[in-house]
Tab-separated table of C-alpha atoms (C1' of nucleotides) in Angstrom:
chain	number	residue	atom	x	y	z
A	1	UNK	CA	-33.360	5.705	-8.570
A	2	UNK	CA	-30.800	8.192	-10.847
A	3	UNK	CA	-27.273	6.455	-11.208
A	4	UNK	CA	-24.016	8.174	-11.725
A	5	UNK	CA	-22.659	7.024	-15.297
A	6	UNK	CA	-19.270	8.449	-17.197
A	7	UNK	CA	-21.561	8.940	-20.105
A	8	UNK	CA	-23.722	11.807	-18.035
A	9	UNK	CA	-20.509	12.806	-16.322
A	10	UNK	CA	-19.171	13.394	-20.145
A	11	UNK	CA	-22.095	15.088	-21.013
A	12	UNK	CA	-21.911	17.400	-18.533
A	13	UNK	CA	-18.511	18.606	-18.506
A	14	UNK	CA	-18.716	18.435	-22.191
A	15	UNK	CA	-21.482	21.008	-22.089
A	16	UNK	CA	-19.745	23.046	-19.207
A	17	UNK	CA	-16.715	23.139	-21.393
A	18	UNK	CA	-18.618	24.937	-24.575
A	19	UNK	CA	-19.264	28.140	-24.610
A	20	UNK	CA	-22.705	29.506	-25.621
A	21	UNK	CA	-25.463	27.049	-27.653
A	22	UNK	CA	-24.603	23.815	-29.347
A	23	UNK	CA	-27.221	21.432	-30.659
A	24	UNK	CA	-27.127	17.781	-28.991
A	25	UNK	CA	-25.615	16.489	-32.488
A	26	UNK	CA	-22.477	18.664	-32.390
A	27	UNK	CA	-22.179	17.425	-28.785
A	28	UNK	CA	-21.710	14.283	-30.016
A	29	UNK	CA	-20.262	14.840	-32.132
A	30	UNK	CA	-17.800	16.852	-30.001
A	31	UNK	CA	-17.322	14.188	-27.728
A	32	UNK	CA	-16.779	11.432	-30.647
A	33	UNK	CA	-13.674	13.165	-31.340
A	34	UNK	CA	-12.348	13.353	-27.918
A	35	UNK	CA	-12.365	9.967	-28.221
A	36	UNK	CA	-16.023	8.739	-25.952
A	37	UNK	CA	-17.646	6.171	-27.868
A	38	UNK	CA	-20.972	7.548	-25.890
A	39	UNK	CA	-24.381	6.454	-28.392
A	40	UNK	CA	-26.427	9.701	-29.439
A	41	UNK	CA	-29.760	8.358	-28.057
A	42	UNK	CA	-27.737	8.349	-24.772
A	43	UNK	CA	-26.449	12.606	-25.566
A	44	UNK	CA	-29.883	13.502	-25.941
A	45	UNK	CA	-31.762	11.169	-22.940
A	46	UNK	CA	-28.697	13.529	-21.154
A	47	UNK	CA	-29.166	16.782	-22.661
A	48	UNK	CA	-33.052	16.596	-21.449
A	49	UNK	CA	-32.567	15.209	-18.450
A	50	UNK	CA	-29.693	18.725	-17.203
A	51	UNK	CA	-32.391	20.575	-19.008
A	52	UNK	CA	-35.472	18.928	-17.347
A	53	UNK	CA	-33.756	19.553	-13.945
A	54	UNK	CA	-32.883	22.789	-14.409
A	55	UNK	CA	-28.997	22.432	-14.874
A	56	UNK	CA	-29.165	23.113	-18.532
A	57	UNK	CA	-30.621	26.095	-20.788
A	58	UNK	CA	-32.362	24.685	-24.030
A	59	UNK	CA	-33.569	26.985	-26.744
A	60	UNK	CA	-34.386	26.658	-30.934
A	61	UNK	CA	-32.407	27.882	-33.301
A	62	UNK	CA	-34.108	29.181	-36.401
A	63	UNK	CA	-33.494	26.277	-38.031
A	64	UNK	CA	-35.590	24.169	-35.574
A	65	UNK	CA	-32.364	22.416	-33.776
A	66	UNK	CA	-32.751	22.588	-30.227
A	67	UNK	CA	-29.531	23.823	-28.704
A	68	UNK	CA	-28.245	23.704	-24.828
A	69	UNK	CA	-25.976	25.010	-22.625
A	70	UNK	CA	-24.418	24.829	-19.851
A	71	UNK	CA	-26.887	26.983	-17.225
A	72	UNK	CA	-24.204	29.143	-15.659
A	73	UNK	CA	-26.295	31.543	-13.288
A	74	UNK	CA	-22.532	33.933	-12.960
A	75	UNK	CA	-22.451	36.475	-15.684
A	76	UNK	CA	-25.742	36.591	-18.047
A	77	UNK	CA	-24.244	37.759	-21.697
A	78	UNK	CA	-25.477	36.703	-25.158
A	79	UNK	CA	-23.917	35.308	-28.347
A	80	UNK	CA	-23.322	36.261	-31.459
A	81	UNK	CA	-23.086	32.999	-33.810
A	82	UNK	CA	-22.245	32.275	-37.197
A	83	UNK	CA	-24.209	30.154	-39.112
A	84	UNK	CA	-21.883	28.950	-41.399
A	85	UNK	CA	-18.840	28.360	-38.848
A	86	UNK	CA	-20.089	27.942	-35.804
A	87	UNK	CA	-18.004	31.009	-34.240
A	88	UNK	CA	-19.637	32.146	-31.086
A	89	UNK	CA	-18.669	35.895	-30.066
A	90	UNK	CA	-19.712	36.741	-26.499
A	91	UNK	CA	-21.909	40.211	-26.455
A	92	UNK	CA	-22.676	42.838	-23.678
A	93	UNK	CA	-26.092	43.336	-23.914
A	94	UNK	CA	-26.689	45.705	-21.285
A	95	UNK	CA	-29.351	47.724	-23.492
A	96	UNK	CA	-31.261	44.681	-24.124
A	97	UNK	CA	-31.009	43.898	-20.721
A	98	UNK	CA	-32.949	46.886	-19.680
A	99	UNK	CA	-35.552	46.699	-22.645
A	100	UNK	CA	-36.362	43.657	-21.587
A	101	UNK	CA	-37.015	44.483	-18.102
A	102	UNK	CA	-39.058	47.465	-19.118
A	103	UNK	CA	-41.327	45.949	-21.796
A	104	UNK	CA	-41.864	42.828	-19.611
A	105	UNK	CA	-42.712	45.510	-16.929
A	106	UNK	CA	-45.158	47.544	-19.203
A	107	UNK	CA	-47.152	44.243	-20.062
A	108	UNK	CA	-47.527	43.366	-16.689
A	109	UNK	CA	-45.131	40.180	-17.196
A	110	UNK	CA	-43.101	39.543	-14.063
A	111	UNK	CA	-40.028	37.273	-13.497
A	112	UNK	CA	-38.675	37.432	-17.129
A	113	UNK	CA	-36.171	35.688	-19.015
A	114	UNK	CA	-35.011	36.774	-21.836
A	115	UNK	CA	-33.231	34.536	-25.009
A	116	UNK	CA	-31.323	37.563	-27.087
A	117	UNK	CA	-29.414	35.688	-29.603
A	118	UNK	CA	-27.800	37.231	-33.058
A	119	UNK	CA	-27.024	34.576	-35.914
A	120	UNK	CA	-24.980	35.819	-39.090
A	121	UNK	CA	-22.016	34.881	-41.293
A	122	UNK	CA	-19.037	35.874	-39.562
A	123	UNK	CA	-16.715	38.220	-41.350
A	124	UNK	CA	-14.644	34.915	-42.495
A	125	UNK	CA	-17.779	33.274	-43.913
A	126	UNK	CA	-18.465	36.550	-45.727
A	127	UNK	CA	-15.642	36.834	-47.428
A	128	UNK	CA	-15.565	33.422	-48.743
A	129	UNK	CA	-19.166	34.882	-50.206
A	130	UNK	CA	-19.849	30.902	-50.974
A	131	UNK	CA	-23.445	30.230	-52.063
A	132	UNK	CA	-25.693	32.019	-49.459
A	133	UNK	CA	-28.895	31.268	-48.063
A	134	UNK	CA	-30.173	34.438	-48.583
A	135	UNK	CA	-32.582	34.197	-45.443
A	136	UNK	CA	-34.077	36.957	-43.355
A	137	UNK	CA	-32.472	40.682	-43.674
B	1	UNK	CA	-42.152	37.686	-61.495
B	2	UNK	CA	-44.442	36.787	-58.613
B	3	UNK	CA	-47.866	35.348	-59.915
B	4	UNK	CA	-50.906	35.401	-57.812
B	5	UNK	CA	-52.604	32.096	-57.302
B	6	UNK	CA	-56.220	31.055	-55.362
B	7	UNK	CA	-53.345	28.699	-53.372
B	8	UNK	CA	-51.365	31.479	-51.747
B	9	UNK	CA	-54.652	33.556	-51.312
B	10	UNK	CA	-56.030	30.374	-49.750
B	11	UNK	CA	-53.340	30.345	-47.252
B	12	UNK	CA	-53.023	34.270	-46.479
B	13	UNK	CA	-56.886	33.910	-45.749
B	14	UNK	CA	-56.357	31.123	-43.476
B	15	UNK	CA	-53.917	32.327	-41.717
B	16	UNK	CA	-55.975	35.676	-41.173
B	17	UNK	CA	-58.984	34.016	-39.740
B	18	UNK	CA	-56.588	32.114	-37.314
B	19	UNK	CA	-56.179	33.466	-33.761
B	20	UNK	CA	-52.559	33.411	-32.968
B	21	UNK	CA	-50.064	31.051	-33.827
B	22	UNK	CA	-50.469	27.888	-35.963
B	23	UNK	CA	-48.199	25.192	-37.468
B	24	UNK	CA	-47.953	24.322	-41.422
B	25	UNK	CA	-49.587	21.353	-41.038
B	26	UNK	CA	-52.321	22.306	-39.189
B	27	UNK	CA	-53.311	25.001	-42.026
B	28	UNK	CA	-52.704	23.071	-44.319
B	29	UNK	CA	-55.640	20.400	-42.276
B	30	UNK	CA	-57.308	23.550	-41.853
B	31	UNK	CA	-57.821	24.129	-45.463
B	32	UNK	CA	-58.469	20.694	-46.201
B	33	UNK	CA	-61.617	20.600	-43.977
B	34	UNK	CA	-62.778	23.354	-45.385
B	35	UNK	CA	-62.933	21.917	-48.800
B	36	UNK	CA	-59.610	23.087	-50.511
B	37	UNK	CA	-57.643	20.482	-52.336
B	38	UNK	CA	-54.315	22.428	-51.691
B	39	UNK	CA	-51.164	20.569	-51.143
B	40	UNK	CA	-48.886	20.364	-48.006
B	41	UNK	CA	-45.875	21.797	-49.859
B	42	UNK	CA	-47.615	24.288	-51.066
B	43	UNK	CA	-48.556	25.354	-48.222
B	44	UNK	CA	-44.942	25.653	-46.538
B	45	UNK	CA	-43.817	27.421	-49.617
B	46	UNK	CA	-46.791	29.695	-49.273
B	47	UNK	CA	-45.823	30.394	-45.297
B	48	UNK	CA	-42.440	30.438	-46.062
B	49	UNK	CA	-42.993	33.315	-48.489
B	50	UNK	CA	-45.133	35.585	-46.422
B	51	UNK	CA	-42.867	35.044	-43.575
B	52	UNK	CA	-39.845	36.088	-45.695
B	53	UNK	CA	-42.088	39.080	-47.223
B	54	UNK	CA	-42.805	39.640	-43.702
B	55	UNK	CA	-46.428	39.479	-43.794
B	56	UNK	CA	-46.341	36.292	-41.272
B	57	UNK	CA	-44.677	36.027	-38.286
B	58	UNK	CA	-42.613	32.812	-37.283
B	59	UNK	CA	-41.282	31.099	-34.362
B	60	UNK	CA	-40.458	27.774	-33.134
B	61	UNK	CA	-42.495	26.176	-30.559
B	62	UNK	CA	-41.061	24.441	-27.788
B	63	UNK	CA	-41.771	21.239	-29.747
B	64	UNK	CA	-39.603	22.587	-32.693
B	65	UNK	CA	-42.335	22.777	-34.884
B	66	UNK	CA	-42.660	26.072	-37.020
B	67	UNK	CA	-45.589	28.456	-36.201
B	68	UNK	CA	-47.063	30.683	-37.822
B	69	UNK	CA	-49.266	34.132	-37.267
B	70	UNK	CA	-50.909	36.778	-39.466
B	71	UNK	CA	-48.463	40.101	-38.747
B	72	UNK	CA	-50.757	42.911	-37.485
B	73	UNK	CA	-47.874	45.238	-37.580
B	74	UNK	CA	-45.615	45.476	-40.516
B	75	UNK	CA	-41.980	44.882	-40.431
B	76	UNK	CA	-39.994	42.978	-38.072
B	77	UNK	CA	-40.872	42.862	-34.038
B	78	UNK	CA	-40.960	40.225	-31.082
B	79	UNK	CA	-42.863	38.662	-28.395
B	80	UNK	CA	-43.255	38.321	-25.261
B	81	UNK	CA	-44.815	34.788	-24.592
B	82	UNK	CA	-46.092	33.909	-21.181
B	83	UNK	CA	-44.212	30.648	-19.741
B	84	UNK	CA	-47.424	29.279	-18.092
B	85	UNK	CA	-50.737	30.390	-20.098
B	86	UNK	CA	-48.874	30.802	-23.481
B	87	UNK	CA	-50.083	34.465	-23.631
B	88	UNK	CA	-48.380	35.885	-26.492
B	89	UNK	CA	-48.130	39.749	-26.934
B	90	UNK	CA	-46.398	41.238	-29.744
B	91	UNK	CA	-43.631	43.722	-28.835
B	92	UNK	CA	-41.757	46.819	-31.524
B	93	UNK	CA	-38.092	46.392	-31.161
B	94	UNK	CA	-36.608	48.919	-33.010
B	95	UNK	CA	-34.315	49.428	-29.918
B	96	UNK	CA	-33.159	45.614	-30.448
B	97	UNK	CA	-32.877	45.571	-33.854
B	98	UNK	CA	-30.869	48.481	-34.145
B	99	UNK	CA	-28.730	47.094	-31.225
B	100	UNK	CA	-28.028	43.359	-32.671
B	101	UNK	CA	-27.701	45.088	-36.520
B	102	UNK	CA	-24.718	47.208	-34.379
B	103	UNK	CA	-23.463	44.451	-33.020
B	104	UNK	CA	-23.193	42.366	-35.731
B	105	UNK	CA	-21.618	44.527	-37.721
B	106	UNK	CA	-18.869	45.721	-35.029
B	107	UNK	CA	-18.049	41.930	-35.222
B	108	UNK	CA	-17.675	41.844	-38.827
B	109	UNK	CA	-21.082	39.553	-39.484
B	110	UNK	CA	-23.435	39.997	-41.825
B	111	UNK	CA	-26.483	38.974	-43.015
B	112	UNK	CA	-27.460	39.045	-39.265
B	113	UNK	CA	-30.395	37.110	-38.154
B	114	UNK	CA	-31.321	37.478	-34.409
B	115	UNK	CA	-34.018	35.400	-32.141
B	116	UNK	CA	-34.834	38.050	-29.387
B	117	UNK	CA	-38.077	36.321	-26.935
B	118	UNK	CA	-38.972	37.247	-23.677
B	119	UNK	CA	-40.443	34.559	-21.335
B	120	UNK	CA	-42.005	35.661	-18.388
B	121	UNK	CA	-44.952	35.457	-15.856
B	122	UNK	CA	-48.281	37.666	-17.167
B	123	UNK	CA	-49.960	39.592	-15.066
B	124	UNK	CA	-52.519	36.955	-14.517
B	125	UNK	CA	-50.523	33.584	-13.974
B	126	UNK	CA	-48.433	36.298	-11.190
B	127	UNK	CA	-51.655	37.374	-9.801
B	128	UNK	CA	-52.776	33.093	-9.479
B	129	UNK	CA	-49.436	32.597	-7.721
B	130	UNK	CA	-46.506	30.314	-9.584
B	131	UNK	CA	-45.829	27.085	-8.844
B	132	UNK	CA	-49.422	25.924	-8.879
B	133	UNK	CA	-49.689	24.721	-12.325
B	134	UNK	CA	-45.572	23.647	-12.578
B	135	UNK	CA	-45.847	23.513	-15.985
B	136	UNK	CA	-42.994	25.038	-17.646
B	137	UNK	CA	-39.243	24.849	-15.674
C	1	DA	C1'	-55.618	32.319	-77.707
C	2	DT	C1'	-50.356	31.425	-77.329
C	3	DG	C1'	-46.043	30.821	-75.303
C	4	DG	C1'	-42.692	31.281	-71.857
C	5	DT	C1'	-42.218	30.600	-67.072
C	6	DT	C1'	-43.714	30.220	-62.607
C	7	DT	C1'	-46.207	27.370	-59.515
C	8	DT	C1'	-48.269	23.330	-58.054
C	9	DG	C1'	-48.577	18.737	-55.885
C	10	DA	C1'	-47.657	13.797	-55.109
C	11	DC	C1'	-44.022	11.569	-53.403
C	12	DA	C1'	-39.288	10.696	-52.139
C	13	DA	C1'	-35.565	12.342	-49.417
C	14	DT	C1'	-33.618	14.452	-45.385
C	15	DC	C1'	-32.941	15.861	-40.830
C	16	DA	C1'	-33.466	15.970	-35.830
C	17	DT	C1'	-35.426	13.550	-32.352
C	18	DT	C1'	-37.729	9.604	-29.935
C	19	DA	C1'	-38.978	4.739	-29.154
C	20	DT	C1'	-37.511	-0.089	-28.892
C	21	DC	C1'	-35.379	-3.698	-26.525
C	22	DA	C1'	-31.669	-6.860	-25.581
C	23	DA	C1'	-27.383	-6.356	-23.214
C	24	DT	C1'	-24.759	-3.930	-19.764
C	25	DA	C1'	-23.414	-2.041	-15.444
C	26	DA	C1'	-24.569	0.788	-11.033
C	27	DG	C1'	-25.536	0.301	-6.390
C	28	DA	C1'	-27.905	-1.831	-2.383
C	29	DG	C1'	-27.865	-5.611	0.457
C	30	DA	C1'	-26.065	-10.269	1.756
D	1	DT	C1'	-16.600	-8.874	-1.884
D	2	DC	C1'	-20.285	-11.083	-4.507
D	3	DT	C1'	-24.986	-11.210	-6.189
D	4	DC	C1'	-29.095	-9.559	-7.696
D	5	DT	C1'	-32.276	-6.168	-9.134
D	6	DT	C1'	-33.139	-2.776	-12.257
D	7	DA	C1'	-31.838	1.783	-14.309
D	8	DT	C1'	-29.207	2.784	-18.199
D	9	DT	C1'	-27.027	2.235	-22.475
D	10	DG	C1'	-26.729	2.036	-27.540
D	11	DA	C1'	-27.593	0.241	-32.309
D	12	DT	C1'	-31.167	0.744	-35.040
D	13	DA	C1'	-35.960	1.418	-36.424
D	14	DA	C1'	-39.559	4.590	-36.245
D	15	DT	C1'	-41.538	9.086	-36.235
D	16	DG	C1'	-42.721	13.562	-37.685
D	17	DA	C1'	-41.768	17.947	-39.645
D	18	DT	C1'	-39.807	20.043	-43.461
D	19	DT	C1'	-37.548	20.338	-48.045
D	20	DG	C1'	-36.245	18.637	-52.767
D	21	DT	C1'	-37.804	16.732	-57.275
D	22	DC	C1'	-39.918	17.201	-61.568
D	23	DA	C1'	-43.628	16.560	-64.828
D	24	DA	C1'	-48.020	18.635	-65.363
D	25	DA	C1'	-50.930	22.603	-64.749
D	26	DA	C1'	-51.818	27.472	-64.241
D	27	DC	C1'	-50.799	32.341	-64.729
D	28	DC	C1'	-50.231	36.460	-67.425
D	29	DA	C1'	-48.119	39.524	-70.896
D	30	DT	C1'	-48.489	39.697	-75.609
DNA sequence: ATGGTTTTGACAATCATTATCAATAAGAGA
DNA sequence: TCTCTTATTGATAATGATTGTCAAAACCAT
C-alpha cells in the first residue's frame, strides 16, 4: 500500500515549483537549503516513483544526469539552459513543433513526443570567458 | 598533430561493423573477444574523438549509459527512436539546428549544444496496437 | 635511426545512482 | 485513542560508467 509522507509531498511541490529540468541532486540540494533535512536516497526513490507513474517527465542531459520535471500537460514550450549557471530561458518552439509532427509523420511514427532542449553558456557565463569546455559546436 | 594509431583504427572498424548503437564498454568487450589487447580508456578517448569529429553519433540511453553509432551521414542530425521496439531512424535537421543556433543566440548563449529526440510509436508497434507490450510509460 | 611529442593503458579517482538494513512512522483495525 | 503491521526513510556502502594520472611506448618528421 503507497503512504502519504512530507518527504514525497516536498518532493513534489519542490519539483512543481522549478521551472524546466533539474537533476535529482540539485533537488536536494534545493530542498537542503529550504531547510528539509529529506536523505537523497529518499529524492531519488521520489523522483522515479512521479516519473514511473506518469506525474513526472525524466530525460538525460548530455552529461548523463538524468533530469525531471514537473509533467505539466498546460502549455508545451522548451528550455534553453546554461551549462555553467543553470539559467533556464523558456522558448517558443512552434517550428520545431511542426517538424516534429511532420518527420514523425513521414516515418510512419505516430503519437510522438518530442524532447527539444538547447544547452549553452548564457551571455553572463560568456563573458566571464572562464576556462571552457570546448564541447560540441 | 593527430597521429594515426592501429587503436583508433581498431575502434572506427568496430564501430563500423556494429549495427546501430553500442556502449564504450561493450566495444571495448567487443574488441577484446576478437583478440585486440586495447584498453578501456582508450577506447572512450577513441569514441569520444570521432564523436567530437563527428564521425560517431552519441546519445544517452535510458540507462544513462553513452552509445555510440557509426554516422552514415556527415555532420550533425537526430533521431527518431521508437518508444516500444527501439527502432531508431536517423533524421537531417537543418531546420532545427538553424532554429536552436537562432535561438541561442537571440538569448545571448553561446557555444550552444542542443538534445533534439523524437519518441514516438513506428509504424509497426501502431499497426500491433499499444498497450500490449506496456513497456515504456 | 633519432628526438620531440602524442598516445596508450593500468589503475585510481570521481560522479550519479542504487542497494542495504536497522530504525521510524503511516494507517488500518481494535 | 492505542497498537500493530509494514511501507518508508536515511546514513552509508556498493555499483557501474566515465574520466584523470602519468610513466612507458609508439608515431612520424627530420
Amino acid at each position: 500500500m503507497k503512504r502519504n509522507t512530507w518527504q514525497r509531498e516536498a518532493v513534489r511541490e519542490a519539483l512543481d515549483d522549478t521551472e524546466g529540468f533539474i537533476s535529482a541532486q540539485a533537488l536536494h540540494s534545493a530542498l537542503h537549503a529550504s531547510g528539509s533535512p529529506i536523505g537523497l536516497a529518499t529524492v531519488y526513490r521520489a523522483l522515479g516513483d512521479l516519473a514511473a507513474k506518469g506525474d513526472a517527465d525524466s530525460l538525460q542531459s548530455p552529461e548523463g544526469e538524468a533530469l525531471y520535471r514537473a509533467c505539466s500537460t498546460t502549455g508545451h514550450h522548451h528550455h534553453l539552459i546554461c551549462r555553467n549557471c543553470g539559467l533556464t530561458v523558456e522558448i517558443a518552439a512552434d517550428e520545431v513543433e511542426t517538424w516534429a509532427k511532420r518527420v514523425a509523420a513521414e516515418h510512419g511514427f505516430t503519437g510522438a513526443a518530442h524532447v527539444v532542449d538547447v544547452f549553452g553558456l548564457c551571455a553572463n557565463c560568456t563573458k566571464l570567458g572562464t576556462s571552457e569546455t570546448g564541447r560540441n559546436p
